[in-house]
Amino acid sequence: MPHYTAFFALIIISTAVLLTIFIRKKDKKLVVLLFFIIGMAYVLEYVVFVLFESYDYDPDFMTNEYYDNLFGSLTSQAFAFPIMAMAVAAYQLKFRYILIISTMFMGIEELFLHWDIYTHHWWKTIYTGVLMTIGFSISKIWYVWLTERYMTFVHYATFFLGMLAITSTIMFMLLAYFHNNWFYTGWFASATHDSVNATMIYVCIVTILLVWSAAKEFFIGAGIIIVGLRIVDIFLIHYGVLLVSITTSLVLFYAFTSRCINSERYASKFYYEKLLWDEQKRRCVSSEELLR
């Protein structure tokens, strides 16, 4: 059996669960929650997987070894875990069911180890179980916060991690498709690993700036950020940190610029329709309570 079969099976099953939840619940806030969870998973995976090289995946689906490794990681962090966490939140499952689901994921991990399509370095399966339990619990609480109360930190954190999830995924797809070592910092022996690490930092900075521009209602901020990025890119190319061919550079320029603009639109919509509307509603409720 090809290695990638198990990974695609996990994606198909997760997608089926996702569609079932959306059809039954019909709650748009679950979409927001899903991207928040993916972003949260990406941040943790960046630290554990990219920086400290805790484990390796071997789906044997992509020709580039590190991109193949990263594809296996995305199977878990962009599909299996966040979708199941969303299910826990949507149905507000009790803690005993969270433990059962976490144990199930530990079983899947052990099965992948047995099939030699996944390898531990310093990681242990029990770490997965503990982090899954924590992640599911956070998702459950976070959904209640998004639904029932206004908290500035919760909304901005949701916004930032959601944008980080979208932008990071798009950048990975672009880099993997063009097989281009975009950044070179010399931090890791593998050029692709080095490029992915620097790209994550780059994307994180861009996302912070976009969220800030939306939060401050600075609508020309996206355009300024995009122009600023191009200037930074020129300096990075000049000093040999950013290495791209002319064709790939143009493609990445237009693709990432479009993503920035779309992110800003999403930011503005989320900020006005969710944050401000909820804040106004909260104030109205408070005013009514005072009048009573």
PDB file of C-alpha atoms in Angstrom:
ATOM      1  CA  MET A   1       0.000   0.000   0.000  1.00  0.00           C
ATOM      2  CA  PRO A   2       1.446   3.437  -0.922  1.00  0.00           C
ATOM      3  CA  HIS A   3       2.367   5.580   2.083  1.00  0.00           C
ATOM      4  CA  TYR A   4       0.130   8.452   1.028  1.00  0.00           C
ATOM      5  CA  THR A   5      -2.998   6.265   1.168  1.00  0.00           C
ATOM      6  CA  ALA A   6      -3.280   6.593   4.944  1.00  0.00           C
ATOM      7  CA  PHE A   7      -2.815  10.364   4.791  1.00  0.00           C
ATOM      8  CA  PHE A   8      -5.441  10.857   2.110  1.00  0.00           C
ATOM      9  CA  ALA A   9      -7.804   8.548   4.004  1.00  0.00           C
ATOM     10  CA  LEU A  10      -7.392  10.838   7.014  1.00  0.00           C
ATOM     11  CA  ILE A  11      -8.134  13.887   4.847  1.00  0.00           C
ATOM     12  CA  ILE A  12     -11.253  12.278   3.323  1.00  0.00           C
ATOM     13  CA  ILE A  13     -12.625  11.175   6.698  1.00  0.00           C
ATOM     14  CA  SER A  14     -11.940  14.589   8.224  1.00  0.00           C
ATOM     15  CA  THR A  15     -13.620  16.357   5.307  1.00  0.00           C
ATOM     16  CA  ALA A  16     -16.679  14.121   5.659  1.00  0.00           C
ATOM     17  CA  VAL A  17     -16.907  15.023   9.358  1.00  0.00           C
ATOM     18  CA  LEU A  18     -16.517  18.716   8.474  1.00  0.00           C
ATOM     19  CA  LEU A  19     -19.336  18.672   5.908  1.00  0.00           C
ATOM     20  CA  THR A  20     -21.611  16.765   8.273  1.00  0.00           C
ATOM     21  CA  ILE A  21     -21.118  19.351  11.011  1.00  0.00           C
ATOM     22  CA  PHE A  22     -21.699  22.304   8.666  1.00  0.00           C
ATOM     23  CA  ILE A  23     -24.867  20.741   7.227  1.00  0.00           C
ATOM     24  CA  ARG A  24     -26.316  19.983  10.648  1.00  0.00           C
ATOM     25  CA  LYS A  25     -25.252  23.055  12.588  1.00  0.00           C
ATOM     26  CA  LYS A  26     -25.407  25.775   9.904  1.00  0.00           C
ATOM     27  CA  ASP A  27     -23.391  28.107  12.143  1.00  0.00           C
ATOM     28  CA  LYS A  28     -20.980  30.468  10.363  1.00  0.00           C
ATOM     29  CA  LYS A  29     -19.049  31.024  13.577  1.00  0.00           C
ATOM     30  CA  LEU A  30     -17.805  27.454  13.250  1.00  0.00           C
ATOM     31  CA  VAL A  31     -15.889  28.513  10.124  1.00  0.00           C
ATOM     32  CA  VAL A  32     -14.201  31.276  12.118  1.00  0.00           C
ATOM     33  CA  LEU A  33     -13.462  28.801  14.904  1.00  0.00           C
ATOM     34  CA  LEU A  34     -12.007  26.282  12.436  1.00  0.00           C
ATOM     35  CA  PHE A  35      -9.475  28.761  11.043  1.00  0.00           C
ATOM     36  CA  PHE A  36      -8.597  29.844  14.565  1.00  0.00           C
ATOM     37  CA  ILE A  37      -7.857  26.230  15.520  1.00  0.00           C
ATOM     38  CA  ILE A  38      -5.781  25.673  12.369  1.00  0.00           C
ATOM     39  CA  GLY A  39      -3.769  28.810  13.127  1.00  0.00           C
ATOM     40  CA  MET A  40      -3.253  27.670  16.705  1.00  0.00           C
ATOM     41  CA  ALA A  41      -2.102  24.253  15.465  1.00  0.00           C
ATOM     42  CA  TYR A  42       0.287  25.889  12.969  1.00  0.00           C
ATOM     43  CA  VAL A  43       1.946  27.968  15.697  1.00  0.00           C
ATOM     44  CA  LEU A  44       2.515  24.901  17.869  1.00  0.00           C
ATOM     45  CA  GLU A  45       3.663  22.836  14.892  1.00  0.00           C
ATOM     46  CA  TYR A  46       6.107  25.556  13.900  1.00  0.00           C
ATOM     47  CA  VAL A  47       7.762  25.383  17.312  1.00  0.00           C
ATOM     48  CA  VAL A  48       7.678  21.602  17.767  1.00  0.00           C
ATOM     49  CA  PHE A  49       8.057  20.358  14.189  1.00  0.00           C
ATOM     50  CA  VAL A  50       9.886  23.077  12.226  1.00  0.00           C
ATOM     51  CA  LEU A  51      12.197  24.508  14.907  1.00  0.00           C
ATOM     52  CA  PHE A  52      12.860  21.480  17.106  1.00  0.00           C
ATOM     53  CA  GLU A  53      12.350  18.662  14.561  1.00  0.00           C
ATOM     54  CA  SER A  54      10.274  16.462  16.857  1.00  0.00           C
ATOM     55  CA  TYR A  55       9.117  13.942  14.257  1.00  0.00           C
ATOM     56  CA  ASP A  56       9.014  13.186  10.541  1.00  0.00           C
ATOM     57  CA  TYR A  57       6.189  12.200   8.199  1.00  0.00           C
ATOM     58  CA  ASP A  58       6.740  10.032   5.149  1.00  0.00           C
ATOM     59  CA  PRO A  59       3.645  10.142   2.892  1.00  0.00           C
ATOM     60  CA  ASP A  60       5.906   9.644  -0.145  1.00  0.00           C
ATOM     61  CA  PHE A  61       3.649  11.935  -2.146  1.00  0.00           C
ATOM     62  CA  MET A  62       5.957  14.816  -3.106  1.00  0.00           C
ATOM     63  CA  THR A  63       9.394  14.621  -4.698  1.00  0.00           C
ATOM     64  CA  ASN A  64      10.979  17.135  -2.335  1.00  0.00           C
ATOM     65  CA  GLU A  65      11.657  15.315   0.933  1.00  0.00           C
ATOM     66  CA  TYR A  66      10.951  18.220   3.288  1.00  0.00           C
ATOM     67  CA  TYR A  67       7.821  19.344   1.436  1.00  0.00           C
ATOM     68  CA  ASP A  68       6.674  15.726   1.615  1.00  0.00           C
ATOM     69  CA  ASN A  69       7.301  15.851   5.356  1.00  0.00           C
ATOM     70  CA  LEU A  70       5.393  19.124   5.602  1.00  0.00           C
ATOM     71  CA  PHE A  71       2.477  17.703   3.610  1.00  0.00           C
ATOM     72  CA  GLY A  72       2.148  14.951   6.202  1.00  0.00           C
ATOM     73  CA  SER A  73       2.151  17.573   8.935  1.00  0.00           C
ATOM     74  CA  LEU A  74      -0.612  19.556   7.205  1.00  0.00           C
ATOM     75  CA  THR A  75      -2.741  16.411   7.050  1.00  0.00           C
ATOM     76  CA  SER A  76      -2.820  16.450  10.816  1.00  0.00           C
ATOM     77  CA  GLN A  77      -2.703  20.168  11.598  1.00  0.00           C
ATOM     78  CA  ALA A  78      -5.011  21.459   8.846  1.00  0.00           C
ATOM     79  CA  PHE A  79      -7.499  18.573   8.721  1.00  0.00           C
ATOM     80  CA  ALA A  80      -7.620  15.862  11.385  1.00  0.00           C
ATOM     81  CA  PHE A  81      -7.033  17.813  14.600  1.00  0.00           C
ATOM     82  CA  PRO A  82      -8.828  21.124  13.838  1.00  0.00           C
ATOM     83  CA  ILE A  83     -11.910  19.463  12.350  1.00  0.00           C
ATOM     84  CA  MET A  84     -12.262  17.109  15.307  1.00  0.00           C
ATOM     85  CA  ALA A  85     -11.690  20.055  17.667  1.00  0.00           C
ATOM     86  CA  MET A  86     -14.464  21.921  15.868  1.00  0.00           C
ATOM     87  CA  ALA A  87     -16.737  18.903  16.344  1.00  0.00           C
ATOM     88  CA  VAL A  88     -15.974  18.902  20.066  1.00  0.00           C
ATOM     89  CA  ALA A  89     -16.837  22.604  20.235  1.00  0.00           C
ATOM     90  CA  ALA A  90     -19.944  22.415  18.050  1.00  0.00           C
ATOM     91  CA  TYR A  91     -21.507  19.666  20.152  1.00  0.00           C
ATOM     92  CA  GLN A  92     -19.927  20.809  23.453  1.00  0.00           C
ATOM     93  CA  LEU A  93     -18.780  17.276  24.194  1.00  0.00           C
ATOM     94  CA  LYS A  94     -18.065  16.381  27.799  1.00  0.00           C
ATOM     95  CA  PHE A  95     -14.521  15.863  29.039  1.00  0.00           C
ATOM     96  CA  ARG A  96     -14.751  12.072  29.019  1.00  0.00           C
ATOM     97  CA  TYR A  97     -15.469  12.154  25.287  1.00  0.00           C
ATOM     98  CA  ILE A  98     -12.531  14.503  24.786  1.00  0.00           C
ATOM     99  CA  LEU A  99     -10.321  11.917  26.482  1.00  0.00           C
ATOM    100  CA  ILE A 100     -11.729   9.176  24.260  1.00  0.00           C
ATOM    101  CA  ILE A 101     -11.045  11.187  21.082  1.00  0.00           C
ATOM    102  CA  SER A 102      -7.525  12.054  22.272  1.00  0.00           C
ATOM    103  CA  THR A 103      -6.876   8.370  22.922  1.00  0.00           C
ATOM    104  CA  MET A 104      -8.141   7.600  19.414  1.00  0.00           C
ATOM    105  CA  PHE A 105      -5.605  10.031  17.964  1.00  0.00           C
ATOM    106  CA  MET A 106      -2.874   8.384  20.004  1.00  0.00           C
ATOM    107  CA  GLY A 107      -3.938   5.063  18.510  1.00  0.00           C
ATOM    108  CA  ILE A 108      -3.737   6.504  14.989  1.00  0.00           C
ATOM    109  CA  GLU A 109      -0.272   7.854  15.729  1.00  0.00           C
ATOM    110  CA  GLU A 110       0.904   4.442  16.952  1.00  0.00           C
ATOM    111  CA  LEU A 111      -0.559   2.866  13.824  1.00  0.00           C
ATOM    112  CA  PHE A 112       1.363   5.326  11.620  1.00  0.00           C
ATOM    113  CA  LEU A 113       4.529   4.465  13.540  1.00  0.00           C
ATOM    114  CA  HIS A 114       3.875   0.769  12.986  1.00  0.00           C
ATOM    115  CA  TRP A 115       3.421   1.353   9.250  1.00  0.00           C
ATOM    116  CA  ASP A 116       6.734   3.286   9.093  1.00  0.00           C
ATOM    117  CA  ILE A 117       5.073   6.351   7.577  1.00  0.00           C
ATOM    118  CA  TYR A 118       5.771   8.452  10.654  1.00  0.00           C
ATOM    119  CA  THR A 119       8.886   8.610  12.864  1.00  0.00           C
ATOM    120  CA  HIS A 120       9.550  10.027  16.326  1.00  0.00           C
ATOM    121  CA  HIS A 121      12.809  11.787  17.176  1.00  0.00           C
ATOM    122  CA  TRP A 122      12.378  13.058  20.720  1.00  0.00           C
ATOM    123  CA  TRP A 123       8.558  13.136  20.573  1.00  0.00           C
ATOM    124  CA  LYS A 124       6.352  10.648  22.457  1.00  0.00           C
ATOM    125  CA  THR A 125       2.782   9.612  21.706  1.00  0.00           C
ATOM    126  CA  ILE A 126       1.640  10.647  25.169  1.00  0.00           C
ATOM    127  CA  TYR A 127       2.604  14.243  24.300  1.00  0.00           C
ATOM    128  CA  THR A 128       0.098  14.077  21.449  1.00  0.00           C
ATOM    129  CA  GLY A 129      -2.615  12.866  23.795  1.00  0.00           C
ATOM    130  CA  VAL A 130      -1.991  15.631  26.321  1.00  0.00           C
ATOM    131  CA  LEU A 131      -1.847  18.410  23.700  1.00  0.00           C
ATOM    132  CA  MET A 132      -4.942  17.067  21.927  1.00  0.00           C
ATOM    133  CA  THR A 133      -6.868  17.119  25.206  1.00  0.00           C
ATOM    134  CA  ILE A 134      -5.766  20.695  25.890  1.00  0.00           C
ATOM    135  CA  GLY A 135      -6.531  21.777  22.311  1.00  0.00           C
ATOM    136  CA  PHE A 136     -10.009  20.234  22.333  1.00  0.00           C
ATOM    137  CA  SER A 137     -10.782  21.893  25.672  1.00  0.00           C
ATOM    138  CA  ILE A 138      -9.607  25.298  24.401  1.00  0.00           C
ATOM    139  CA  SER A 139     -11.762  24.922  21.279  1.00  0.00           C
ATOM    140  CA  LYS A 140     -14.819  24.071  23.347  1.00  0.00           C
ATOM    141  CA  ILE A 141     -14.389  27.107  25.605  1.00  0.00           C
ATOM    142  CA  TRP A 142     -13.400  29.408  22.733  1.00  0.00           C
ATOM    143  CA  TYR A 143     -16.581  28.624  20.813  1.00  0.00           C
ATOM    144  CA  VAL A 144     -18.669  29.587  23.836  1.00  0.00           C
ATOM    145  CA  TRP A 145     -16.744  32.855  24.154  1.00  0.00           C
ATOM    146  CA  LEU A 146     -17.254  33.668  20.472  1.00  0.00           C
ATOM    147  CA  THR A 147     -20.953  32.925  20.731  1.00  0.00           C
ATOM    148  CA  GLU A 148     -22.050  34.297  24.093  1.00  0.00           C
ATOM    149  CA  ARG A 149     -19.828  37.213  25.045  1.00  0.00           C
ATOM    150  CA  TYR A 150     -17.657  40.028  23.729  1.00  0.00           C
ATOM    151  CA  MET A 151     -13.963  39.827  24.661  1.00  0.00           C
ATOM    152  CA  THR A 152     -11.511  41.982  22.734  1.00  0.00           C
ATOM    153  CA  PHE A 153      -8.609  39.568  23.231  1.00  0.00           C
ATOM    154  CA  VAL A 154     -10.647  36.582  22.050  1.00  0.00           C
ATOM    155  CA  HIS A 155     -11.767  38.281  18.836  1.00  0.00           C
ATOM    156  CA  TYR A 156      -8.342  39.670  17.937  1.00  0.00           C
ATOM    157  CA  ALA A 157      -6.626  36.366  18.720  1.00  0.00           C
ATOM    158  CA  THR A 158      -9.221  34.554  16.606  1.00  0.00           C
ATOM    159  CA  PHE A 159      -8.724  37.040  13.806  1.00  0.00           C
ATOM    160  CA  PHE A 160      -4.923  36.835  13.854  1.00  0.00           C
ATOM    161  CA  LEU A 161      -4.688  33.038  13.996  1.00  0.00           C
ATOM    162  CA  GLY A 162      -7.378  32.650  11.325  1.00  0.00           C
ATOM    163  CA  MET A 163      -5.486  34.937   8.950  1.00  0.00           C
ATOM    164  CA  LEU A 164      -2.229  33.183   9.774  1.00  0.00           C
ATOM    165  CA  ALA A 165      -3.791  29.832   8.892  1.00  0.00           C
ATOM    166  CA  ILE A 166      -5.070  31.039   5.514  1.00  0.00           C
ATOM    167  CA  THR A 167      -1.925  32.891   4.465  1.00  0.00           C
ATOM    168  CA  SER A 168       0.484  30.171   5.638  1.00  0.00           C
ATOM    169  CA  THR A 169      -1.411  27.479   3.753  1.00  0.00           C
ATOM    170  CA  ILE A 170      -1.431  29.496   0.529  1.00  0.00           C
ATOM    171  CA  MET A 171       2.285  30.253   0.807  1.00  0.00           C
ATOM    172  CA  PHE A 172       3.099  26.591   1.390  1.00  0.00           C
ATOM    173  CA  MET A 173       1.103  25.612  -1.687  1.00  0.00           C
ATOM    174  CA  LEU A 174       2.943  28.215  -3.789  1.00  0.00           C
ATOM    175  CA  LEU A 175       6.366  27.186  -2.544  1.00  0.00           C
ATOM    176  CA  ALA A 176       5.675  23.480  -2.913  1.00  0.00           C
ATOM    177  CA  TYR A 177       4.272  23.906  -6.426  1.00  0.00           C
ATOM    178  CA  PHE A 178       7.219  25.941  -7.719  1.00  0.00           C
ATOM    179  CA  HIS A 179       9.844  23.906  -5.812  1.00  0.00           C
ATOM    180  CA  ASN A 180      11.687  27.114  -5.054  1.00  0.00           C
ATOM    181  CA  ASN A 181      14.029  27.758  -2.094  1.00  0.00           C
ATOM    182  CA  TRP A 182      12.597  31.172  -1.474  1.00  0.00           C
ATOM    183  CA  PHE A 183      14.576  32.243   1.598  1.00  0.00           C
ATOM    184  CA  TYR A 184      18.099  31.395   2.647  1.00  0.00           C
ATOM    185  CA  THR A 185      19.236  32.180   6.195  1.00  0.00           C
ATOM    186  CA  GLY A 186      21.588  29.271   6.892  1.00  0.00           C
ATOM    187  CA  TRP A 187      19.750  28.268  10.063  1.00  0.00           C
ATOM    188  CA  PHE A 188      19.094  24.696   8.895  1.00  0.00           C
ATOM    189  CA  ALA A 189      21.121  22.246   6.822  1.00  0.00           C
ATOM    190  CA  SER A 190      18.205  21.539   4.475  1.00  0.00           C
ATOM    191  CA  ALA A 191      17.628  24.469   2.102  1.00  0.00           C
ATOM    192  CA  THR A 192      13.890  23.701   1.954  1.00  0.00           C
ATOM    193  CA  HIS A 193      13.636  23.491   5.746  1.00  0.00           C
ATOM    194  CA  ASP A 194      15.475  26.801   5.957  1.00  0.00           C
ATOM    195  CA  SER A 195      13.102  28.368   3.426  1.00  0.00           C
ATOM    196  CA  VAL A 196       9.958  27.113   5.170  1.00  0.00           C
ATOM    197  CA  ASN A 197      11.156  28.406   8.535  1.00  0.00           C
ATOM    198  CA  ALA A 198      11.913  31.893   7.202  1.00  0.00           C
ATOM    199  CA  THR A 199       8.664  31.971   5.228  1.00  0.00           C
ATOM    200  CA  MET A 200       6.657  31.274   8.397  1.00  0.00           C
ATOM    201  CA  ILE A 201       8.352  34.195  10.141  1.00  0.00           C
ATOM    202  CA  TYR A 202       7.729  36.411   7.106  1.00  0.00           C
ATOM    203  CA  VAL A 203       4.055  35.450   6.911  1.00  0.00           C
ATOM    204  CA  CYS A 204       3.583  35.942  10.645  1.00  0.00           C
ATOM    205  CA  ILE A 205       4.947  39.501  10.453  1.00  0.00           C
ATOM    206  CA  VAL A 206       2.742  40.306   7.456  1.00  0.00           C
ATOM    207  CA  THR A 207      -0.331  38.935   9.245  1.00  0.00           C
ATOM    208  CA  ILE A 208       0.369  41.007  12.352  1.00  0.00           C
ATOM    209  CA  LEU A 209       0.593  44.148  10.220  1.00  0.00           C
ATOM    210  CA  LEU A 210      -2.641  43.352   8.394  1.00  0.00           C
ATOM    211  CA  VAL A 211      -4.527  42.667  11.604  1.00  0.00           C
ATOM    212  CA  TRP A 212      -3.191  45.892  13.080  1.00  0.00           C
ATOM    213  CA  SER A 213      -4.264  47.933  10.035  1.00  0.00           C
ATOM    214  CA  ALA A 214      -7.785  46.493  10.230  1.00  0.00           C
ATOM    215  CA  ALA A 215      -8.051  46.925  13.986  1.00  0.00           C
ATOM    216  CA  LYS A 216      -7.042  50.588  13.685  1.00  0.00           C
ATOM    217  CA  GLU A 217      -9.437  51.096  10.751  1.00  0.00           C
ATOM    218  CA  PHE A 218      -6.392  52.069   8.699  1.00  0.00           C
ATOM    219  CA  PHE A 219      -7.813  50.992   5.344  1.00  0.00           C
ATOM    220  CA  ILE A 220      -4.943  52.199   3.208  1.00  0.00           C
ATOM    221  CA  GLY A 221      -2.700  50.170   5.489  1.00  0.00           C
ATOM    222  CA  ALA A 222      -2.929  47.086   3.298  1.00  0.00           C
ATOM    223  CA  GLY A 223      -1.649  49.004   0.286  1.00  0.00           C
ATOM    224  CA  ILE A 224       1.202  50.515   2.299  1.00  0.00           C
ATOM    225  CA  ILE A 225       2.101  47.100   3.673  1.00  0.00           C
ATOM    226  CA  ILE A 226       2.159  45.585   0.182  1.00  0.00           C
ATOM    227  CA  VAL A 227       4.423  48.358  -1.126  1.00  0.00           C
ATOM    228  CA  GLY A 228       6.604  47.994   1.957  1.00  0.00           C
ATOM    229  CA  LEU A 229       6.891  44.248   1.364  1.00  0.00           C
ATOM    230  CA  ARG A 230       8.108  44.831  -2.167  1.00  0.00           C
ATOM    231  CA  ILE A 231      10.809  47.198  -0.873  1.00  0.00           C
ATOM    232  CA  VAL A 232      11.854  44.681   1.775  1.00  0.00           C
ATOM    233  CA  ASP A 233      11.934  41.941  -0.891  1.00  0.00           C
ATOM    234  CA  ILE A 234      14.318  44.038  -3.004  1.00  0.00           C
ATOM    235  CA  PHE A 235      16.726  44.394  -0.072  1.00  0.00           C
ATOM    236  CA  LEU A 236      16.465  40.684   0.767  1.00  0.00           C
ATOM    237  CA  ILE A 237      17.223  39.764  -2.849  1.00  0.00           C
ATOM    238  CA  HIS A 238      20.152  42.210  -2.892  1.00  0.00           C
ATOM    239  CA  TYR A 239      21.712  40.639   0.208  1.00  0.00           C
ATOM    240  CA  GLY A 240      21.086  37.062  -0.972  1.00  0.00           C
ATOM    241  CA  VAL A 241      18.468  36.179   1.649  1.00  0.00           C
ATOM    242  CA  LEU A 242      15.587  35.977  -0.830  1.00  0.00           C
ATOM    243  CA  LEU A 243      16.457  33.738  -3.784  1.00  0.00           C
ATOM    244  CA  VAL A 244      13.871  33.479  -6.563  1.00  0.00           C
ATOM    245  CA  SER A 245      13.795  33.152 -10.322  1.00  0.00           C
ATOM    246  CA  ILE A 246      12.198  35.974 -12.337  1.00  0.00           C
ATOM    247  CA  THR A 247       9.146  33.885 -13.247  1.00  0.00           C
ATOM    248  CA  THR A 248       8.565  32.583  -9.750  1.00  0.00           C
ATOM    249  CA  SER A 249       9.145  36.001  -8.256  1.00  0.00           C
ATOM    250  CA  LEU A 250       6.376  37.501 -10.384  1.00  0.00           C
ATOM    251  CA  VAL A 251       3.970  34.674  -9.583  1.00  0.00           C
ATOM    252  CA  LEU A 252       4.628  34.933  -5.856  1.00  0.00           C
ATOM    253  CA  PHE A 253       4.349  38.717  -6.044  1.00  0.00           C
ATOM    254  CA  TYR A 254       0.863  38.677  -7.561  1.00  0.00           C
ATOM    255  CA  ALA A 255      -0.320  35.695  -5.532  1.00  0.00           C
ATOM    256  CA  PHE A 256       0.820  37.054  -2.193  1.00  0.00           C
ATOM    257  CA  THR A 257      -0.343  40.582  -3.013  1.00  0.00           C
ATOM    258  CA  SER A 258      -3.809  39.223  -3.804  1.00  0.00           C
ATOM    259  CA  ARG A 259      -3.777  37.315  -0.542  1.00  0.00           C
ATOM    260  CA  CYS A 260      -2.906  40.497   1.347  1.00  0.00           C
ATOM    261  CA  ILE A 261      -5.762  42.414  -0.272  1.00  0.00           C
ATOM    262  CA  ASN A 262      -8.244  39.603   0.397  1.00  0.00           C
ATOM    263  CA  SER A 263      -6.987  39.340   3.960  1.00  0.00           C
ATOM    264  CA  GLU A 264      -7.600  43.045   4.449  1.00  0.00           C
ATOM    265  CA  ARG A 265     -11.140  42.731   3.104  1.00  0.00           C
ATOM    266  CA  TYR A 266     -11.800  39.794   5.383  1.00  0.00           C
ATOM    267  CA  ALA A 267     -10.252  41.770   8.240  1.00  0.00           C
ATOM    268  CA  SER A 268     -12.497  44.767   7.657  1.00  0.00           C
ATOM    269  CA  LYS A 269     -15.621  42.640   7.357  1.00  0.00           C
ATOM    270  CA  PHE A 270     -14.821  40.658  10.476  1.00  0.00           C
ATOM    271  CA  TYR A 271     -13.868  43.780  12.396  1.00  0.00           C
ATOM    272  CA  TYR A 272     -17.008  45.750  11.554  1.00  0.00           C
ATOM    273  CA  GLU A 273     -19.622  43.017  11.408  1.00  0.00           C
ATOM    274  CA  LYS A 274     -18.382  40.938  14.305  1.00  0.00           C
ATOM    275  CA  LEU A 275     -16.276  42.982  16.713  1.00  0.00           C
ATOM    276  CA  LEU A 276     -18.079  46.318  16.493  1.00  0.00           C
ATOM    277  CA  TRP A 277     -21.538  44.801  16.193  1.00  0.00           C
ATOM    278  CA  ASP A 278     -20.964  42.606  19.227  1.00  0.00           C
ATOM    279  CA  GLU A 279     -19.526  45.550  21.158  1.00  0.00           C
ATOM    280  CA  GLN A 280     -22.588  47.663  20.334  1.00  0.00           C
ATOM    281  CA  LYS A 281     -24.861  44.814  21.353  1.00  0.00           C
ATOM    282  CA  ARG A 282     -23.009  44.436  24.636  1.00  0.00           C
ATOM    283  CA  ARG A 283     -23.330  48.147  25.324  1.00  0.00           C
ATOM    284  CA  CYS A 284     -27.057  48.060  24.558  1.00  0.00           C
ATOM    285  CA  VAL A 285     -27.546  45.183  26.972  1.00  0.00           C
ATOM    286  CA  SER A 286     -25.561  47.033  29.652  1.00  0.00           C
ATOM    287  CA  SER A 287     -27.652  50.196  29.075  1.00  0.00           C
ATOM    288  CA  GLU A 288     -30.885  48.252  29.393  1.00  0.00           C
ATOM    289  CA  GLU A 289     -29.694  46.695  32.641  1.00  0.00           C
ATOM    290  CA  LEU A 290     -28.827  50.142  34.021  1.00  0.00           C
ATOM    291  CA  LEU A 291     -32.275  51.495  33.072  1.00  0.00           C
ATOM    292  CA  ARG A 292     -33.898  48.658  34.945  1.00  0.00           C
TER     293      ARG A 292
END
